[in-house]
Tab-separated table of C-alpha atoms and ligand atoms in Angstrom:
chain	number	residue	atom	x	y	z
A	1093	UNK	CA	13.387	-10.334	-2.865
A	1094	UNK	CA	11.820	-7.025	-1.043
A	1095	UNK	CA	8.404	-5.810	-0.569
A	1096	UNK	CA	7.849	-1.838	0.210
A	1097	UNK	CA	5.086	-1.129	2.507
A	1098	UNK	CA	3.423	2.346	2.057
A	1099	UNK	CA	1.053	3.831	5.476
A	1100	UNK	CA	-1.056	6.350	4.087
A	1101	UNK	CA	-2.182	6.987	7.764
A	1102	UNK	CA	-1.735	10.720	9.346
A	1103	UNK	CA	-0.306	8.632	12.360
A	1104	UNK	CA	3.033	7.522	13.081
A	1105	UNK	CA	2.809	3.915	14.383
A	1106	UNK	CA	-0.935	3.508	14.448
A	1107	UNK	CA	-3.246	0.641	14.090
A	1108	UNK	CA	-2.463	0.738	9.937
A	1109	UNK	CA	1.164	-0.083	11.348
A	1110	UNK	CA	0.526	-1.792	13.384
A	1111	UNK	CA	-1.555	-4.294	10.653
A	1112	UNK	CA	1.363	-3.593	8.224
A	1113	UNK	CA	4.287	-4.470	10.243
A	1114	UNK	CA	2.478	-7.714	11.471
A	1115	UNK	CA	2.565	-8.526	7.348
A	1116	UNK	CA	6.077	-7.587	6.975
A	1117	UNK	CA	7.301	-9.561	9.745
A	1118	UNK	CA	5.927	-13.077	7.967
A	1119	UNK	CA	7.572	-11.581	5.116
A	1120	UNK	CA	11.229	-11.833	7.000
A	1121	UNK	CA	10.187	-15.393	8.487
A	1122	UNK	CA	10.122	-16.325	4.788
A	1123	UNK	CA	13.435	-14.750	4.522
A	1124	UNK	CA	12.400	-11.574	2.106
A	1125	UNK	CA	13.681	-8.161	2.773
A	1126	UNK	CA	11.028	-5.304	3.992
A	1127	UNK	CA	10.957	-1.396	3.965
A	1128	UNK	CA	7.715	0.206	6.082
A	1129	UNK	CA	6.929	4.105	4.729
A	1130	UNK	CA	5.089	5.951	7.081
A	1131	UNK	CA	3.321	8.723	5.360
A	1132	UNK	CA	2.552	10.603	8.846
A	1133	UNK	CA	4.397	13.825	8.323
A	1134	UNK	CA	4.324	14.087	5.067
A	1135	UNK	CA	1.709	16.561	2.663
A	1136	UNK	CA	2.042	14.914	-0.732
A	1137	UNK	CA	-0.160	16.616	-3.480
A	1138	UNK	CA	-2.500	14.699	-5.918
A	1139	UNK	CA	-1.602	14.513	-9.417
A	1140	UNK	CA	-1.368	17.763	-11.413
A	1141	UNK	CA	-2.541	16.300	-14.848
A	1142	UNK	CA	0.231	18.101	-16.503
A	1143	UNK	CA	1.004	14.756	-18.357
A	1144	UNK	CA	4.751	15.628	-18.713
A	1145	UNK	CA	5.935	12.481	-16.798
A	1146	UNK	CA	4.349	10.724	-20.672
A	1147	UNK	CA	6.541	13.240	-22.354
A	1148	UNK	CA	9.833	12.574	-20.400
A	1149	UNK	CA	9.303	8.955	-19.935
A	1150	UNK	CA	11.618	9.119	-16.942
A	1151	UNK	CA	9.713	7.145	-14.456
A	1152	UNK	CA	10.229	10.314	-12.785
A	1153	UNK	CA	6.934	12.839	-11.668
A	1154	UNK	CA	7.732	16.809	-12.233
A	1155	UNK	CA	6.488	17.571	-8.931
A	1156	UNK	CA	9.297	17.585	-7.066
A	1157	UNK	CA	8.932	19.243	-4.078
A	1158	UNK	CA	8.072	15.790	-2.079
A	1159	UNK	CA	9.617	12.563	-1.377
A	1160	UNK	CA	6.744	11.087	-4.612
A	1161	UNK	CA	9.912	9.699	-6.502
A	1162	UNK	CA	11.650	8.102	-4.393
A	1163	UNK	CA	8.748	6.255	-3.647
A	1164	UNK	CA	8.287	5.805	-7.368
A	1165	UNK	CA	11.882	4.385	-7.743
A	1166	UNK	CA	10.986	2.053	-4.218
A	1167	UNK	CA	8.340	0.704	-5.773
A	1168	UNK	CA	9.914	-0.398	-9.272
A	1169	UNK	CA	12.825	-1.811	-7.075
A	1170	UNK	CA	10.555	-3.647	-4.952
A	1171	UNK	CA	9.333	-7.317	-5.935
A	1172	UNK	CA	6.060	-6.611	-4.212
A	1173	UNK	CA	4.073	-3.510	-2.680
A	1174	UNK	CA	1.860	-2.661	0.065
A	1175	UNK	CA	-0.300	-0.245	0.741
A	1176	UNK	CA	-2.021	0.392	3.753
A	1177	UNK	CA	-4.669	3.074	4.411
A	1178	UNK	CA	-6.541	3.946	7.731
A	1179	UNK	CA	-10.616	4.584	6.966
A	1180	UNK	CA	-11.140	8.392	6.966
A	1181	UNK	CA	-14.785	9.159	5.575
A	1182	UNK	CA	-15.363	5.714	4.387
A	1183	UNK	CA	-12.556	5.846	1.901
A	1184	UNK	CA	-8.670	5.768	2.045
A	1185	UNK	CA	-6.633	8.860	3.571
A	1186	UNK	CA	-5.683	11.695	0.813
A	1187	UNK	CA	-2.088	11.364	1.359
A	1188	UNK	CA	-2.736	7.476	-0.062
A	1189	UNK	CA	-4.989	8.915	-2.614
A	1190	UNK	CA	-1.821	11.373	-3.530
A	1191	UNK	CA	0.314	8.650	-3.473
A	1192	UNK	CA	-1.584	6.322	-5.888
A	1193	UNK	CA	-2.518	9.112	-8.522
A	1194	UNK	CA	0.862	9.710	-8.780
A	1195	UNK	CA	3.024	6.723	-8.854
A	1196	UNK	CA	0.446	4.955	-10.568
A	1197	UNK	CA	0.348	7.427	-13.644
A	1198	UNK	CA	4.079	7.873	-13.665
A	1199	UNK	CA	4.466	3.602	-13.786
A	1200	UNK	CA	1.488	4.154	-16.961
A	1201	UNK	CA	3.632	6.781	-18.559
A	1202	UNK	CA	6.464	4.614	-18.502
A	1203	UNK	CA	4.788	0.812	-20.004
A	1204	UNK	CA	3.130	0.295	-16.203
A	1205	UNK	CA	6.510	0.011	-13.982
A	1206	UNK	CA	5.197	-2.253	-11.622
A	1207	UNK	CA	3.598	-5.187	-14.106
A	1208	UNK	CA	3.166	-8.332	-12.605
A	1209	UNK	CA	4.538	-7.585	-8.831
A	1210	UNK	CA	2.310	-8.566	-5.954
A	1211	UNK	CA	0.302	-6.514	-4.611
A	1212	UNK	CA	-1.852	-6.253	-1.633
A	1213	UNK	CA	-3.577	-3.559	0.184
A	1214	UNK	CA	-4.507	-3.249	4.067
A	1215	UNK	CA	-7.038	-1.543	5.973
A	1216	UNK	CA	-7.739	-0.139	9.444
A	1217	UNK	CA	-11.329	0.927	10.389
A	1218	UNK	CA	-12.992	1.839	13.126
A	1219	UNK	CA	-16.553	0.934	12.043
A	1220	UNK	CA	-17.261	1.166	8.674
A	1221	UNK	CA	-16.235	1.872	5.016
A	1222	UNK	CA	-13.590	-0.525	5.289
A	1223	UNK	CA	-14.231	-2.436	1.905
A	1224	UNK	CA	-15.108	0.894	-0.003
A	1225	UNK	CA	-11.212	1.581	0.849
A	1226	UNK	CA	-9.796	-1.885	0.495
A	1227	UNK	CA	-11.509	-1.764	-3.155
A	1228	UNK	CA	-10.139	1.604	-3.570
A	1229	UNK	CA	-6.362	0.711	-2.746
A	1230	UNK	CA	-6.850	-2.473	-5.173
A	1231	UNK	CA	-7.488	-0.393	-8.040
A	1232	UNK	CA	-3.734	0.719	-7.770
A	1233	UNK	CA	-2.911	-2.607	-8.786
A	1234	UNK	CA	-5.421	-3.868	-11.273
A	1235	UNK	CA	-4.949	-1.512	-13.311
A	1236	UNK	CA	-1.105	-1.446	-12.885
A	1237	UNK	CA	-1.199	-4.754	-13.655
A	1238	UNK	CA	0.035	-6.385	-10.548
A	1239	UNK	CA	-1.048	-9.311	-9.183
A	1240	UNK	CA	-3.233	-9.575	-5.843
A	1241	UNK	CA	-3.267	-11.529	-3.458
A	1242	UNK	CA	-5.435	-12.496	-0.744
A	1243	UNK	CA	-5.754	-13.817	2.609
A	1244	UNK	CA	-8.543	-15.647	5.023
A	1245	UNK	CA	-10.589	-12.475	5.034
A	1246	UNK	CA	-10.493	-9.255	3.799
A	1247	UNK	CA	-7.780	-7.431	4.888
A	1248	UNK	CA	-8.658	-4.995	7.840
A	1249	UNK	CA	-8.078	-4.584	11.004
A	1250	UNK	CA	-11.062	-3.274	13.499
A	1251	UNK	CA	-9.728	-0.430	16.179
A	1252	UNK	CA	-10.176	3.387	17.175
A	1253	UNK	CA	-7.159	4.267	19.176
A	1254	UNK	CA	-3.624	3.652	18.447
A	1255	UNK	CA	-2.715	0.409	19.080
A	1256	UNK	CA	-6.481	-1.039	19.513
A	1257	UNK	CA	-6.065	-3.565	16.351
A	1258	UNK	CA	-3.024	-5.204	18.270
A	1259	UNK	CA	-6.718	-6.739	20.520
A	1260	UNK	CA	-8.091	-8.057	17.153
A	1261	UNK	CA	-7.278	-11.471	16.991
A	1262	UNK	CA	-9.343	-12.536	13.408
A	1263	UNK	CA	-7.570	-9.242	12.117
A	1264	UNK	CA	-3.734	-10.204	12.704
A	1265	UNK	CA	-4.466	-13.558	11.435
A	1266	UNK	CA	-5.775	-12.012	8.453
A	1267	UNK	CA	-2.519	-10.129	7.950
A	1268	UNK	CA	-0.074	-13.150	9.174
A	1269	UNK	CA	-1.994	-15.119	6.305
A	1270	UNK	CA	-1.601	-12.358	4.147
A	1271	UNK	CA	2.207	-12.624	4.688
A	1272	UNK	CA	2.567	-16.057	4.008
A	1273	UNK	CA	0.319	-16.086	0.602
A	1274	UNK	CA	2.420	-12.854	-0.380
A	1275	UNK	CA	5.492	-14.892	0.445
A	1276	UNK	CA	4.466	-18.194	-1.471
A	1277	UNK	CA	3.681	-16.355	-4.458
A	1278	UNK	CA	6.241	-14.458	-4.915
A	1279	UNK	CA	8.918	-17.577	-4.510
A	1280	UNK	CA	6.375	-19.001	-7.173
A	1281	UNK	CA	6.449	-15.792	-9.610
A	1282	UNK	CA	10.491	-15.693	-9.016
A	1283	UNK	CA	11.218	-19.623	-9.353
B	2679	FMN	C1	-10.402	12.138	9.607
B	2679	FMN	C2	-10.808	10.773	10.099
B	2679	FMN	C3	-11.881	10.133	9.516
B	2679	FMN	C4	-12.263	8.853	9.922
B	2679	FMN	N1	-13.300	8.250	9.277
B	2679	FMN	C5	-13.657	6.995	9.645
B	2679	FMN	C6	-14.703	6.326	8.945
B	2679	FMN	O1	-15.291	6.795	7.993
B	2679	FMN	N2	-15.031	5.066	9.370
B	2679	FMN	C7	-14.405	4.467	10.431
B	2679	FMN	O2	-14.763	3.350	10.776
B	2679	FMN	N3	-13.396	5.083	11.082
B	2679	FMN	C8	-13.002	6.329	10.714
B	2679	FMN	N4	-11.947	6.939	11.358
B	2679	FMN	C9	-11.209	6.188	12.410
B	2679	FMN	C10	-9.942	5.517	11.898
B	2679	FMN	O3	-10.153	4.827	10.686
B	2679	FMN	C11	-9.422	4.530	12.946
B	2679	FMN	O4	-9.193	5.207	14.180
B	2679	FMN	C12	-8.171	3.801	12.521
B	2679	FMN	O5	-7.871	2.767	13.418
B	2679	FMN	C13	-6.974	4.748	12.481
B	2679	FMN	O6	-5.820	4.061	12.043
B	2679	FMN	P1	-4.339	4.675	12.279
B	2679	FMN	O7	-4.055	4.549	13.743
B	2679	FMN	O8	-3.451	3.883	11.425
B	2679	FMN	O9	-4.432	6.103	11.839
B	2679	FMN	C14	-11.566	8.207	10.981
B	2679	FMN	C15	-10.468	8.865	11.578
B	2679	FMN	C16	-10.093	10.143	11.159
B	2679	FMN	C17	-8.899	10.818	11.796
């Protein structure tokens, strides 16, 4: 089993990482393979509405001029996906917003790719808009038909410089819990 963790954040190793990694690593406890993609130096472009990916039906999009397939491709392989998003103007970042537009209309040109996998999305925020873009990276998957789960809180972690979630003690519980109810359900779903 794998999950694929996606950081929309324009920050190598920041606090959304930080959050993300902390997720992954209950992930290996529970013995299921992990890949973190850090979206830091990358520019990817929001979806062209040139609707040839429904056309070709090759779970493929015709930009290609960024990594946006291979991340397509990671994310059918995968068993479950994350996606994690720093607040920037009380939503998620664009690169996320990129990210989602297009691998989510390639997976709905091609009979929604990534039905039934688990899902989750993760959030760091400085202050506030931190459920306006927790609600905007579940939209990925409800309408993807993926399955969501949860944890003791929402999932965000509260910090401002690199590394500042990593003092948030409710917030890495959050994500540890997160971890363990992605874990359970997916050696539920895969029984
Ligand atoms: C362009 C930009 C916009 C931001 N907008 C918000 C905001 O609306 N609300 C907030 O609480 N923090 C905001 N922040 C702060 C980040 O969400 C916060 O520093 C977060 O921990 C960064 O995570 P990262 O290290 O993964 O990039 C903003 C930061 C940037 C760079």
């Amino acid at each position: 089993m794998k999950v694929v963790a996606f950081n929309g954040s324009a920050r190598l190793d920041g606090n959304t990482a930080i959050l993300l990694t902390t997720v992954l690593a209950e992930l290996n406890r529970e013995g299921i393979q992990t890949e973190l993609v850090q979206l830091a130096r990358e520019h990817l472009q929001g979806c062209g509405a040139c609707f040839r990916c429904f056309k070709q039906k090759d779970e493929r999009c015709s930009v290609d001029t960024d990594p946006v397939n291979d991340y397509i491709a990671k994310m059918a392989a995968a068993d479950g996906i994350l996606l994690g998003s720093p607040v920037y103007f009380a939503d998620i970042t664009a690169n996320m917003k990129a990210l989602i537009e297009r691998c989510g209309m390639v997976a709905r040109a091609n009979g929604d790719l990534y039905q039934r996998k688990v899902g989750a999305g993760v959030v760091a925020v400085r202050r506030g808009g931190a459920i306006h873009a927790f609600n905007s990276l579940n939209h990925f998957f409800t309408i993807g038909q993926m399955l969501i789960v949860g944890s003791s809180y929402w999932n965000i972690g509260i910090g401002r410089e690199p590394g500042a979630v990593a003092s948030d003690e409710e917030g890495l519980r959050t994500m540890r819990r997160l971890g363990e109810n992605m874990a359970w359900a997916l050696k539920k779903l895969t029984a």
